[in-house]
mmCIF file of C-alpha atoms in Angstrom:
data_model
loop_
_atom_site.group_PDB
_atom_site.id
_atom_site.type_symbol
_atom_site.label_atom_id
_atom_site.label_comp_id
_atom_site.label_asym_id
_atom_site.label_seq_id
_atom_site.Cartn_x
_atom_site.Cartn_y
_atom_site.Cartn_z
ATOM 1 C CA ASP A 23 -8.165 -0.049 -15.846
ATOM 2 C CA ALA A 24 -4.606 0.714 -16.072
ATOM 3 C CA LYS A 25 -3.491 3.715 -17.979
ATOM 4 C CA THR A 26 -0.060 2.581 -18.912
ATOM 5 C CA THR A 27 1.477 0.303 -21.573
ATOM 6 C CA GLN A 28 4.527 -1.884 -21.056
ATOM 7 C CA PRO A 29 6.396 -4.615 -22.724
ATOM 8 C CA THR A 30 5.445 -8.031 -21.304
ATOM 9 C CA SER A 31 8.951 -8.950 -20.843
ATOM 10 C CA MET A 32 12.724 -7.966 -21.087
ATOM 11 C CA ASP A 33 16.106 -9.406 -20.740
ATOM 12 C CA CYS A 34 19.295 -7.491 -19.393
ATOM 13 C CA ALA A 35 22.768 -8.963 -18.914
ATOM 14 C CA GLU A 36 23.915 -8.631 -15.308
ATOM 15 C CA GLY A 37 25.895 -5.478 -14.792
ATOM 16 C CA ARG A 38 24.437 -3.739 -17.685
ATOM 17 C CA ALA A 39 21.958 -1.115 -17.270
ATOM 18 C CA ALA A 40 18.135 -2.013 -17.730
ATOM 19 C CA ASN A 41 16.009 0.396 -19.489
ATOM 20 C CA LEU A 42 12.260 -0.214 -18.865
ATOM 21 C CA PRO A 43 9.907 1.661 -21.037
ATOM 22 C CA CYS A 44 6.256 2.758 -20.250
ATOM 23 C CA ASN A 45 3.780 4.766 -22.455
ATOM 24 C CA HIS A 46 1.114 6.774 -20.769
ATOM 25 C CA SER A 47 -0.376 8.876 -23.490
ATOM 26 C CA THR A 48 -3.562 9.804 -21.553
ATOM 27 C CA ILE A 49 -1.566 11.067 -18.481
ATOM 28 C CA SER A 50 -3.309 14.293 -17.214
ATOM 29 C CA GLY A 51 -1.277 17.335 -15.804
ATOM 30 C CA ASN A 52 -1.751 16.449 -12.269
ATOM 31 C CA GLU A 53 -0.857 12.696 -12.410
ATOM 32 C CA TYR A 54 2.530 11.272 -11.231
ATOM 33 C CA VAL A 55 4.271 8.242 -12.767
ATOM 34 C CA TYR A 56 5.064 5.651 -10.034
ATOM 35 C CA TRP A 57 7.316 2.572 -10.421
ATOM 36 C CA TYR A 58 6.910 -0.354 -8.171
ATOM 37 C CA ARG A 59 8.476 -3.845 -8.702
ATOM 38 C CA GLN A 60 7.351 -7.285 -7.197
ATOM 39 C CA ILE A 61 9.849 -10.163 -6.745
ATOM 40 C CA HIS A 62 8.467 -13.622 -6.611
ATOM 41 C CA SER A 63 6.318 -14.466 -3.695
ATOM 42 C CA GLN A 64 6.628 -10.887 -2.203
ATOM 43 C CA GLY A 65 4.485 -7.756 -2.212
ATOM 44 C CA PRO A 66 5.328 -4.881 -4.358
ATOM 45 C CA GLN A 67 7.967 -2.574 -3.527
ATOM 46 C CA TYR A 68 8.275 1.050 -4.261
ATOM 47 C CA ILE A 69 11.145 2.103 -6.413
ATOM 48 C CA ILE A 70 10.582 5.741 -7.383
ATOM 49 C CA HIS A 71 8.208 8.379 -8.673
ATOM 50 C CA GLY A 72 7.905 11.536 -10.493
ATOM 51 C CA LEU A 73 5.757 14.424 -11.984
ATOM 52 C CA LYS A 74 7.799 15.809 -15.029
ATOM 53 C CA ASN A 75 11.254 16.346 -13.805
ATOM 54 C CA ASN A 76 13.802 13.469 -14.168
ATOM 55 C CA GLU A 77 14.244 11.711 -10.711
ATOM 56 C CA THR A 78 16.965 9.658 -9.101
ATOM 57 C CA ASN A 79 17.405 7.744 -5.783
ATOM 58 C CA GLU A 80 19.587 4.863 -4.728
ATOM 59 C CA MET A 81 17.656 2.395 -6.676
ATOM 60 C CA ALA A 82 16.920 3.834 -10.021
ATOM 61 C CA SER A 83 16.525 6.784 -12.362
ATOM 62 C CA LEU A 84 13.157 7.845 -13.958
ATOM 63 C CA ILE A 85 13.221 9.842 -17.159
ATOM 64 C CA ILE A 86 9.929 11.217 -18.233
ATOM 65 C CA THR A 87 9.652 12.768 -21.565
ATOM 66 C CA GLU A 88 8.935 16.451 -22.060
ATOM 67 C CA ASP A 89 5.291 15.740 -23.280
ATOM 68 C CA ARG A 90 4.895 13.179 -20.199
ATOM 69 C CA LYS A 91 3.581 10.768 -22.604
ATOM 70 C CA SER A 92 6.037 8.047 -21.856
ATOM 71 C CA SER A 93 9.031 7.262 -19.227
ATOM 72 C CA THR A 94 11.856 5.094 -18.858
ATOM 73 C CA LEU A 95 13.024 3.360 -15.500
ATOM 74 C CA ILE A 96 16.566 2.852 -15.504
ATOM 75 C CA LEU A 97 18.534 0.329 -13.250
ATOM 76 C CA PRO A 98 22.074 1.359 -13.882
ATOM 77 C CA HIS A 99 23.778 -1.819 -12.948
ATOM 78 C CA ALA A 100 21.478 -4.788 -12.874
ATOM 79 C CA THR A 101 22.126 -7.700 -10.723
ATOM 80 C CA LEU A 102 20.341 -11.052 -10.687
ATOM 81 C CA ARG A 103 18.414 -9.716 -7.465
ATOM 82 C CA ASP A 104 16.727 -7.148 -9.755
ATOM 83 C CA THR A 105 14.833 -10.147 -11.580
ATOM 84 C CA ALA A 106 11.243 -9.188 -10.915
ATOM 85 C CA VAL A 107 7.903 -7.688 -12.500
ATOM 86 C CA TYR A 108 8.216 -4.020 -12.889
ATOM 87 C CA TYR A 109 4.918 -1.877 -12.625
ATOM 88 C CA CYS A 110 4.531 1.486 -14.228
ATOM 89 C CA ILE A 111 1.474 3.291 -12.812
ATOM 90 C CA VAL A 112 -0.067 6.497 -13.387
ATOM 91 C CA ASN A 113 -2.034 8.185 -10.407
ATOM 92 C CA TYR A 114 -2.988 11.228 -9.223
ATOM 93 C CA GLY A 115 -0.931 11.831 -6.042
ATOM 94 C CA GLY A 116 -3.726 13.339 -4.073
ATOM 95 C CA SER A 117 -5.694 12.068 -0.847
ATOM 96 C CA GLN A 118 -6.657 8.593 -2.112
ATOM 97 C CA GLY A 119 -3.474 7.123 -3.727
ATOM 98 C CA ASN A 120 -5.000 3.700 -4.221
ATOM 99 C CA LEU A 121 -3.131 2.469 -7.118
ATOM 100 C CA ILE A 122 -4.284 0.725 -10.370
ATOM 101 C CA PHE A 123 -1.810 -1.809 -11.546
ATOM 102 C CA GLY A 124 -1.292 -3.321 -15.020
ATOM 103 C CA LYS A 125 0.452 -6.611 -15.655
ATOM 104 C CA GLY A 126 3.860 -5.103 -15.647
ATOM 105 C CA THR A 127 7.237 -6.020 -17.374
ATOM 106 C CA LYS A 128 8.756 -9.203 -16.293
ATOM 107 C CA LEU A 129 12.724 -8.250 -16.252
ATOM 108 C CA SER A 130 14.889 -11.227 -16.206
ATOM 109 C CA VAL A 131 18.417 -10.536 -15.445
ATOM 110 C CA LYS A 132 20.845 -13.179 -16.855
ATOM 111 C CA PRO A 133 24.464 -13.801 -15.824
ATOM 112 C CA ASP B 36 9.944 0.725 9.470
ATOM 113 C CA THR B 37 9.272 -2.517 11.086
ATOM 114 C CA GLY B 38 6.994 -3.332 7.728
ATOM 115 C CA VAL B 39 3.602 -4.444 6.895
ATOM 116 C CA SER B 40 2.840 -8.013 8.381
ATOM 117 C CA GLN B 41 0.237 -10.225 7.379
ATOM 118 C CA ASP B 42 -1.155 -13.483 8.837
ATOM 119 C CA PRO B 43 -1.158 -16.090 7.693
ATOM 120 C CA ARG B 44 1.167 -16.396 4.734
ATOM 121 C CA HIS B 45 -0.674 -19.322 3.364
ATOM 122 C CA LYS B 46 -4.359 -20.527 3.779
ATOM 123 C CA ILE B 47 -5.888 -23.847 2.427
ATOM 124 C CA THR B 48 -9.713 -24.000 2.940
ATOM 125 C CA LYS B 49 -12.670 -25.832 1.423
ATOM 126 C CA ARG B 50 -15.252 -24.467 -0.640
ATOM 127 C CA GLY B 51 -18.010 -22.848 1.419
ATOM 128 C CA GLN B 52 -15.668 -22.153 4.532
ATOM 129 C CA ASN B 53 -15.204 -18.664 5.778
ATOM 130 C CA VAL B 54 -11.737 -17.439 6.227
ATOM 131 C CA THR B 55 -10.146 -14.155 7.946
ATOM 132 C CA PHE B 56 -6.908 -12.761 7.160
ATOM 133 C CA ARG B 57 -5.102 -10.041 9.272
ATOM 134 C CA CYS B 58 -3.070 -7.175 8.370
ATOM 135 C CA ASP B 59 -0.730 -4.964 10.849
ATOM 136 C CA PRO B 60 0.162 -1.814 8.831
ATOM 137 C CA ILE B 61 3.311 0.264 9.865
ATOM 138 C CA SER B 62 2.283 1.893 13.003
ATOM 139 C CA GLU B 63 2.166 5.575 11.998
ATOM 140 C CA HIS B 64 0.553 4.986 8.886
ATOM 141 C CA ASN B 65 -3.188 5.878 8.927
ATOM 142 C CA ARG B 66 -4.187 4.755 5.302
ATOM 143 C CA LEU B 67 -4.423 0.895 4.754
ATOM 144 C CA TYR B 68 -5.213 -0.914 1.568
ATOM 145 C CA TRP B 69 -6.221 -4.399 0.449
ATOM 146 C CA TYR B 70 -5.411 -5.740 -3.008
ATOM 147 C CA ARG B 71 -5.977 -9.082 -4.648
ATOM 148 C CA GLN B 72 -3.488 -10.658 -7.067
ATOM 149 C CA THR B 73 -4.164 -13.838 -9.147
ATOM 150 C CA LEU B 74 -1.356 -15.531 -11.095
ATOM 151 C CA GLY B 75 0.020 -13.362 -13.877
ATOM 152 C CA GLN B 76 -1.890 -10.287 -13.022
ATOM 153 C CA GLY B 77 -1.079 -7.250 -11.294
ATOM 154 C CA PRO B 78 -2.643 -6.396 -7.908
ATOM 155 C CA GLU B 79 -6.236 -5.225 -7.943
ATOM 156 C CA PHE B 80 -7.622 -2.446 -5.313
ATOM 157 C CA LEU B 81 -10.192 -3.917 -3.048
ATOM 158 C CA THR B 82 -10.673 -1.353 -0.517
ATOM 159 C CA TYR B 83 -9.141 1.232 1.768
ATOM 160 C CA PHE B 84 -9.404 2.686 5.126
ATOM 161 C CA GLN B 85 -8.395 6.000 6.698
ATOM 162 C CA ASN B 86 -8.074 5.298 10.257
ATOM 163 C CA GLU B 87 -11.119 3.232 11.223
ATOM 164 C CA ALA B 88 -13.197 4.542 8.410
ATOM 165 C CA GLN B 89 -13.707 2.513 5.118
ATOM 166 C CA LEU B 90 -13.603 5.010 2.528
ATOM 167 C CA GLU B 91 -13.699 3.335 -0.806
ATOM 168 C CA LYS B 92 -14.632 -0.244 -2.092
ATOM 169 C CA SER B 93 -14.054 -1.828 -5.426
ATOM 170 C CA ARG B 94 -16.610 -3.428 -7.248
ATOM 171 C CA LEU B 95 -14.997 -6.489 -6.852
ATOM 172 C CA LEU B 96 -15.481 -6.534 -3.290
ATOM 173 C CA SER B 97 -18.578 -8.902 -3.504
ATOM 174 C CA ASP B 98 -21.112 -9.144 -0.403
ATOM 175 C CA ARG B 99 -19.252 -12.018 0.806
ATOM 176 C CA PHE B 100 -16.352 -9.966 1.647
ATOM 177 C CA SER B 101 -16.032 -7.723 4.590
ATOM 178 C CA ALA B 102 -13.183 -5.736 5.846
ATOM 179 C CA GLU B 103 -12.744 -3.915 9.233
ATOM 180 C CA ARG B 104 -10.355 -1.773 10.965
ATOM 181 C CA PRO B 105 -11.933 -1.402 14.280
ATOM 182 C CA LYS B 106 -9.334 0.772 16.012
ATOM 183 C CA GLY B 107 -7.450 2.284 13.397
ATOM 184 C CA SER B 108 -4.590 0.075 13.510
ATOM 185 C CA PHE B 109 -4.545 -3.607 12.280
ATOM 186 C CA SER B 110 -7.431 -4.699 9.822
ATOM 187 C CA THR B 111 -8.968 -8.010 8.897
ATOM 188 C CA LEU B 112 -10.351 -9.133 5.665
ATOM 189 C CA GLU B 113 -13.149 -11.805 5.900
ATOM 190 C CA ILE B 114 -14.414 -14.014 2.814
ATOM 191 C CA GLN B 115 -17.598 -15.858 3.584
ATOM 192 C CA ARG B 116 -18.786 -19.011 1.720
ATOM 193 C CA THR B 117 -15.485 -19.074 -0.119
ATOM 194 C CA GLU B 118 -15.587 -20.143 -3.764
ATOM 195 C CA GLN B 119 -12.538 -21.558 -5.990
ATOM 196 C CA GLY B 120 -12.417 -18.333 -7.709
ATOM 197 C CA ASP B 121 -11.555 -16.547 -4.479
ATOM 198 C CA SER B 122 -8.255 -18.268 -4.585
ATOM 199 C CA ALA B 123 -5.591 -15.469 -4.806
ATOM 200 C CA MET B 124 -2.795 -13.843 -3.050
ATOM 201 C CA TYR B 125 -4.346 -10.850 -0.871
ATOM 202 C CA LEU B 126 -2.131 -8.211 -0.308
ATOM 203 C CA CYS B 127 -2.190 -5.400 2.444
ATOM 204 C CA ALA B 128 -0.558 -2.092 2.185
ATOM 205 C CA SER B 129 -0.276 1.178 4.339
ATOM 206 C CA ARG B 130 0.978 4.579 3.968
ATOM 207 C CA ARG B 131 0.984 8.004 5.396
ATOM 208 C CA GLN B 132 -2.092 10.243 4.507
ATOM 209 C CA SER B 133 -0.034 12.858 2.948
ATOM 210 C CA PRO B 134 0.053 13.179 -0.812
ATOM 211 C CA ASN B 135 2.377 11.189 -2.791
ATOM 212 C CA GLU B 136 3.503 8.929 0.082
ATOM 213 C CA LYS B 137 4.522 5.527 -1.146
ATOM 214 C CA LEU B 138 2.708 2.590 -0.449
ATOM 215 C CA PHE B 139 4.341 -0.161 1.708
ATOM 216 C CA PHE B 140 3.202 -3.895 1.038
ATOM 217 C CA GLY B 141 3.010 -6.856 3.109
ATOM 218 C CA SER B 142 4.130 -10.348 1.661
ATOM 219 C CA GLY B 143 0.471 -11.295 1.203
ATOM 220 C CA THR B 144 -1.777 -14.141 2.299
ATOM 221 C CA GLN B 145 -1.850 -16.853 -0.420
ATOM 222 C CA LEU B 146 -5.254 -18.356 -0.318
ATOM 223 C CA SER B 147 -6.267 -21.705 -1.827
ATOM 224 C CA VAL B 148 -10.042 -22.882 -1.929
ATOM 225 C CA LEU B 149 -10.346 -26.287 -2.715
#
């Protein structure tokens, strides 16, 4: 079973920041937080991952709380093309790496 | 990266028929994964390979399902005696073996069993 809890859906205005929360209260010390997204009719796409420090790349920022029980994915300037289902996944970043997906958050970016 | 390629994109079959899907991973990736996704759900892990060895199978992978990766490159997923409940998107993904390497997914094969 997925070890994360996410809101079912969220809306965001185009050009504004989208902040997607994720709860992972049972995360263990060696587990990473991964974010993927899935645009309709495509396979999931990697966005970002982190262990305990905040991370940023060209797509998004990941903010992980100090106790690591929750995190937030930030899309700084959402566009219509960011409309997708966003999955937050907790996984041991070791040799297997098979990810357990939950139902994710359906983000709708509106003009 | 040339991307993970899956074939066919869509497959319609009648109940009881056998179907086979193919996945071509990114060339330098030695880990290959199969997932299944039904409408409104996230992808569910089925099985994975390291090179040609099948290292883990989910309990979701019934006896009617078989996956192979004979030369450690492309992989096939066969479903025998298909049932309507097998209708789903079948996703393939690949990655390098090193820890924390990200998964790259293909666009999937959408199976409809009539």
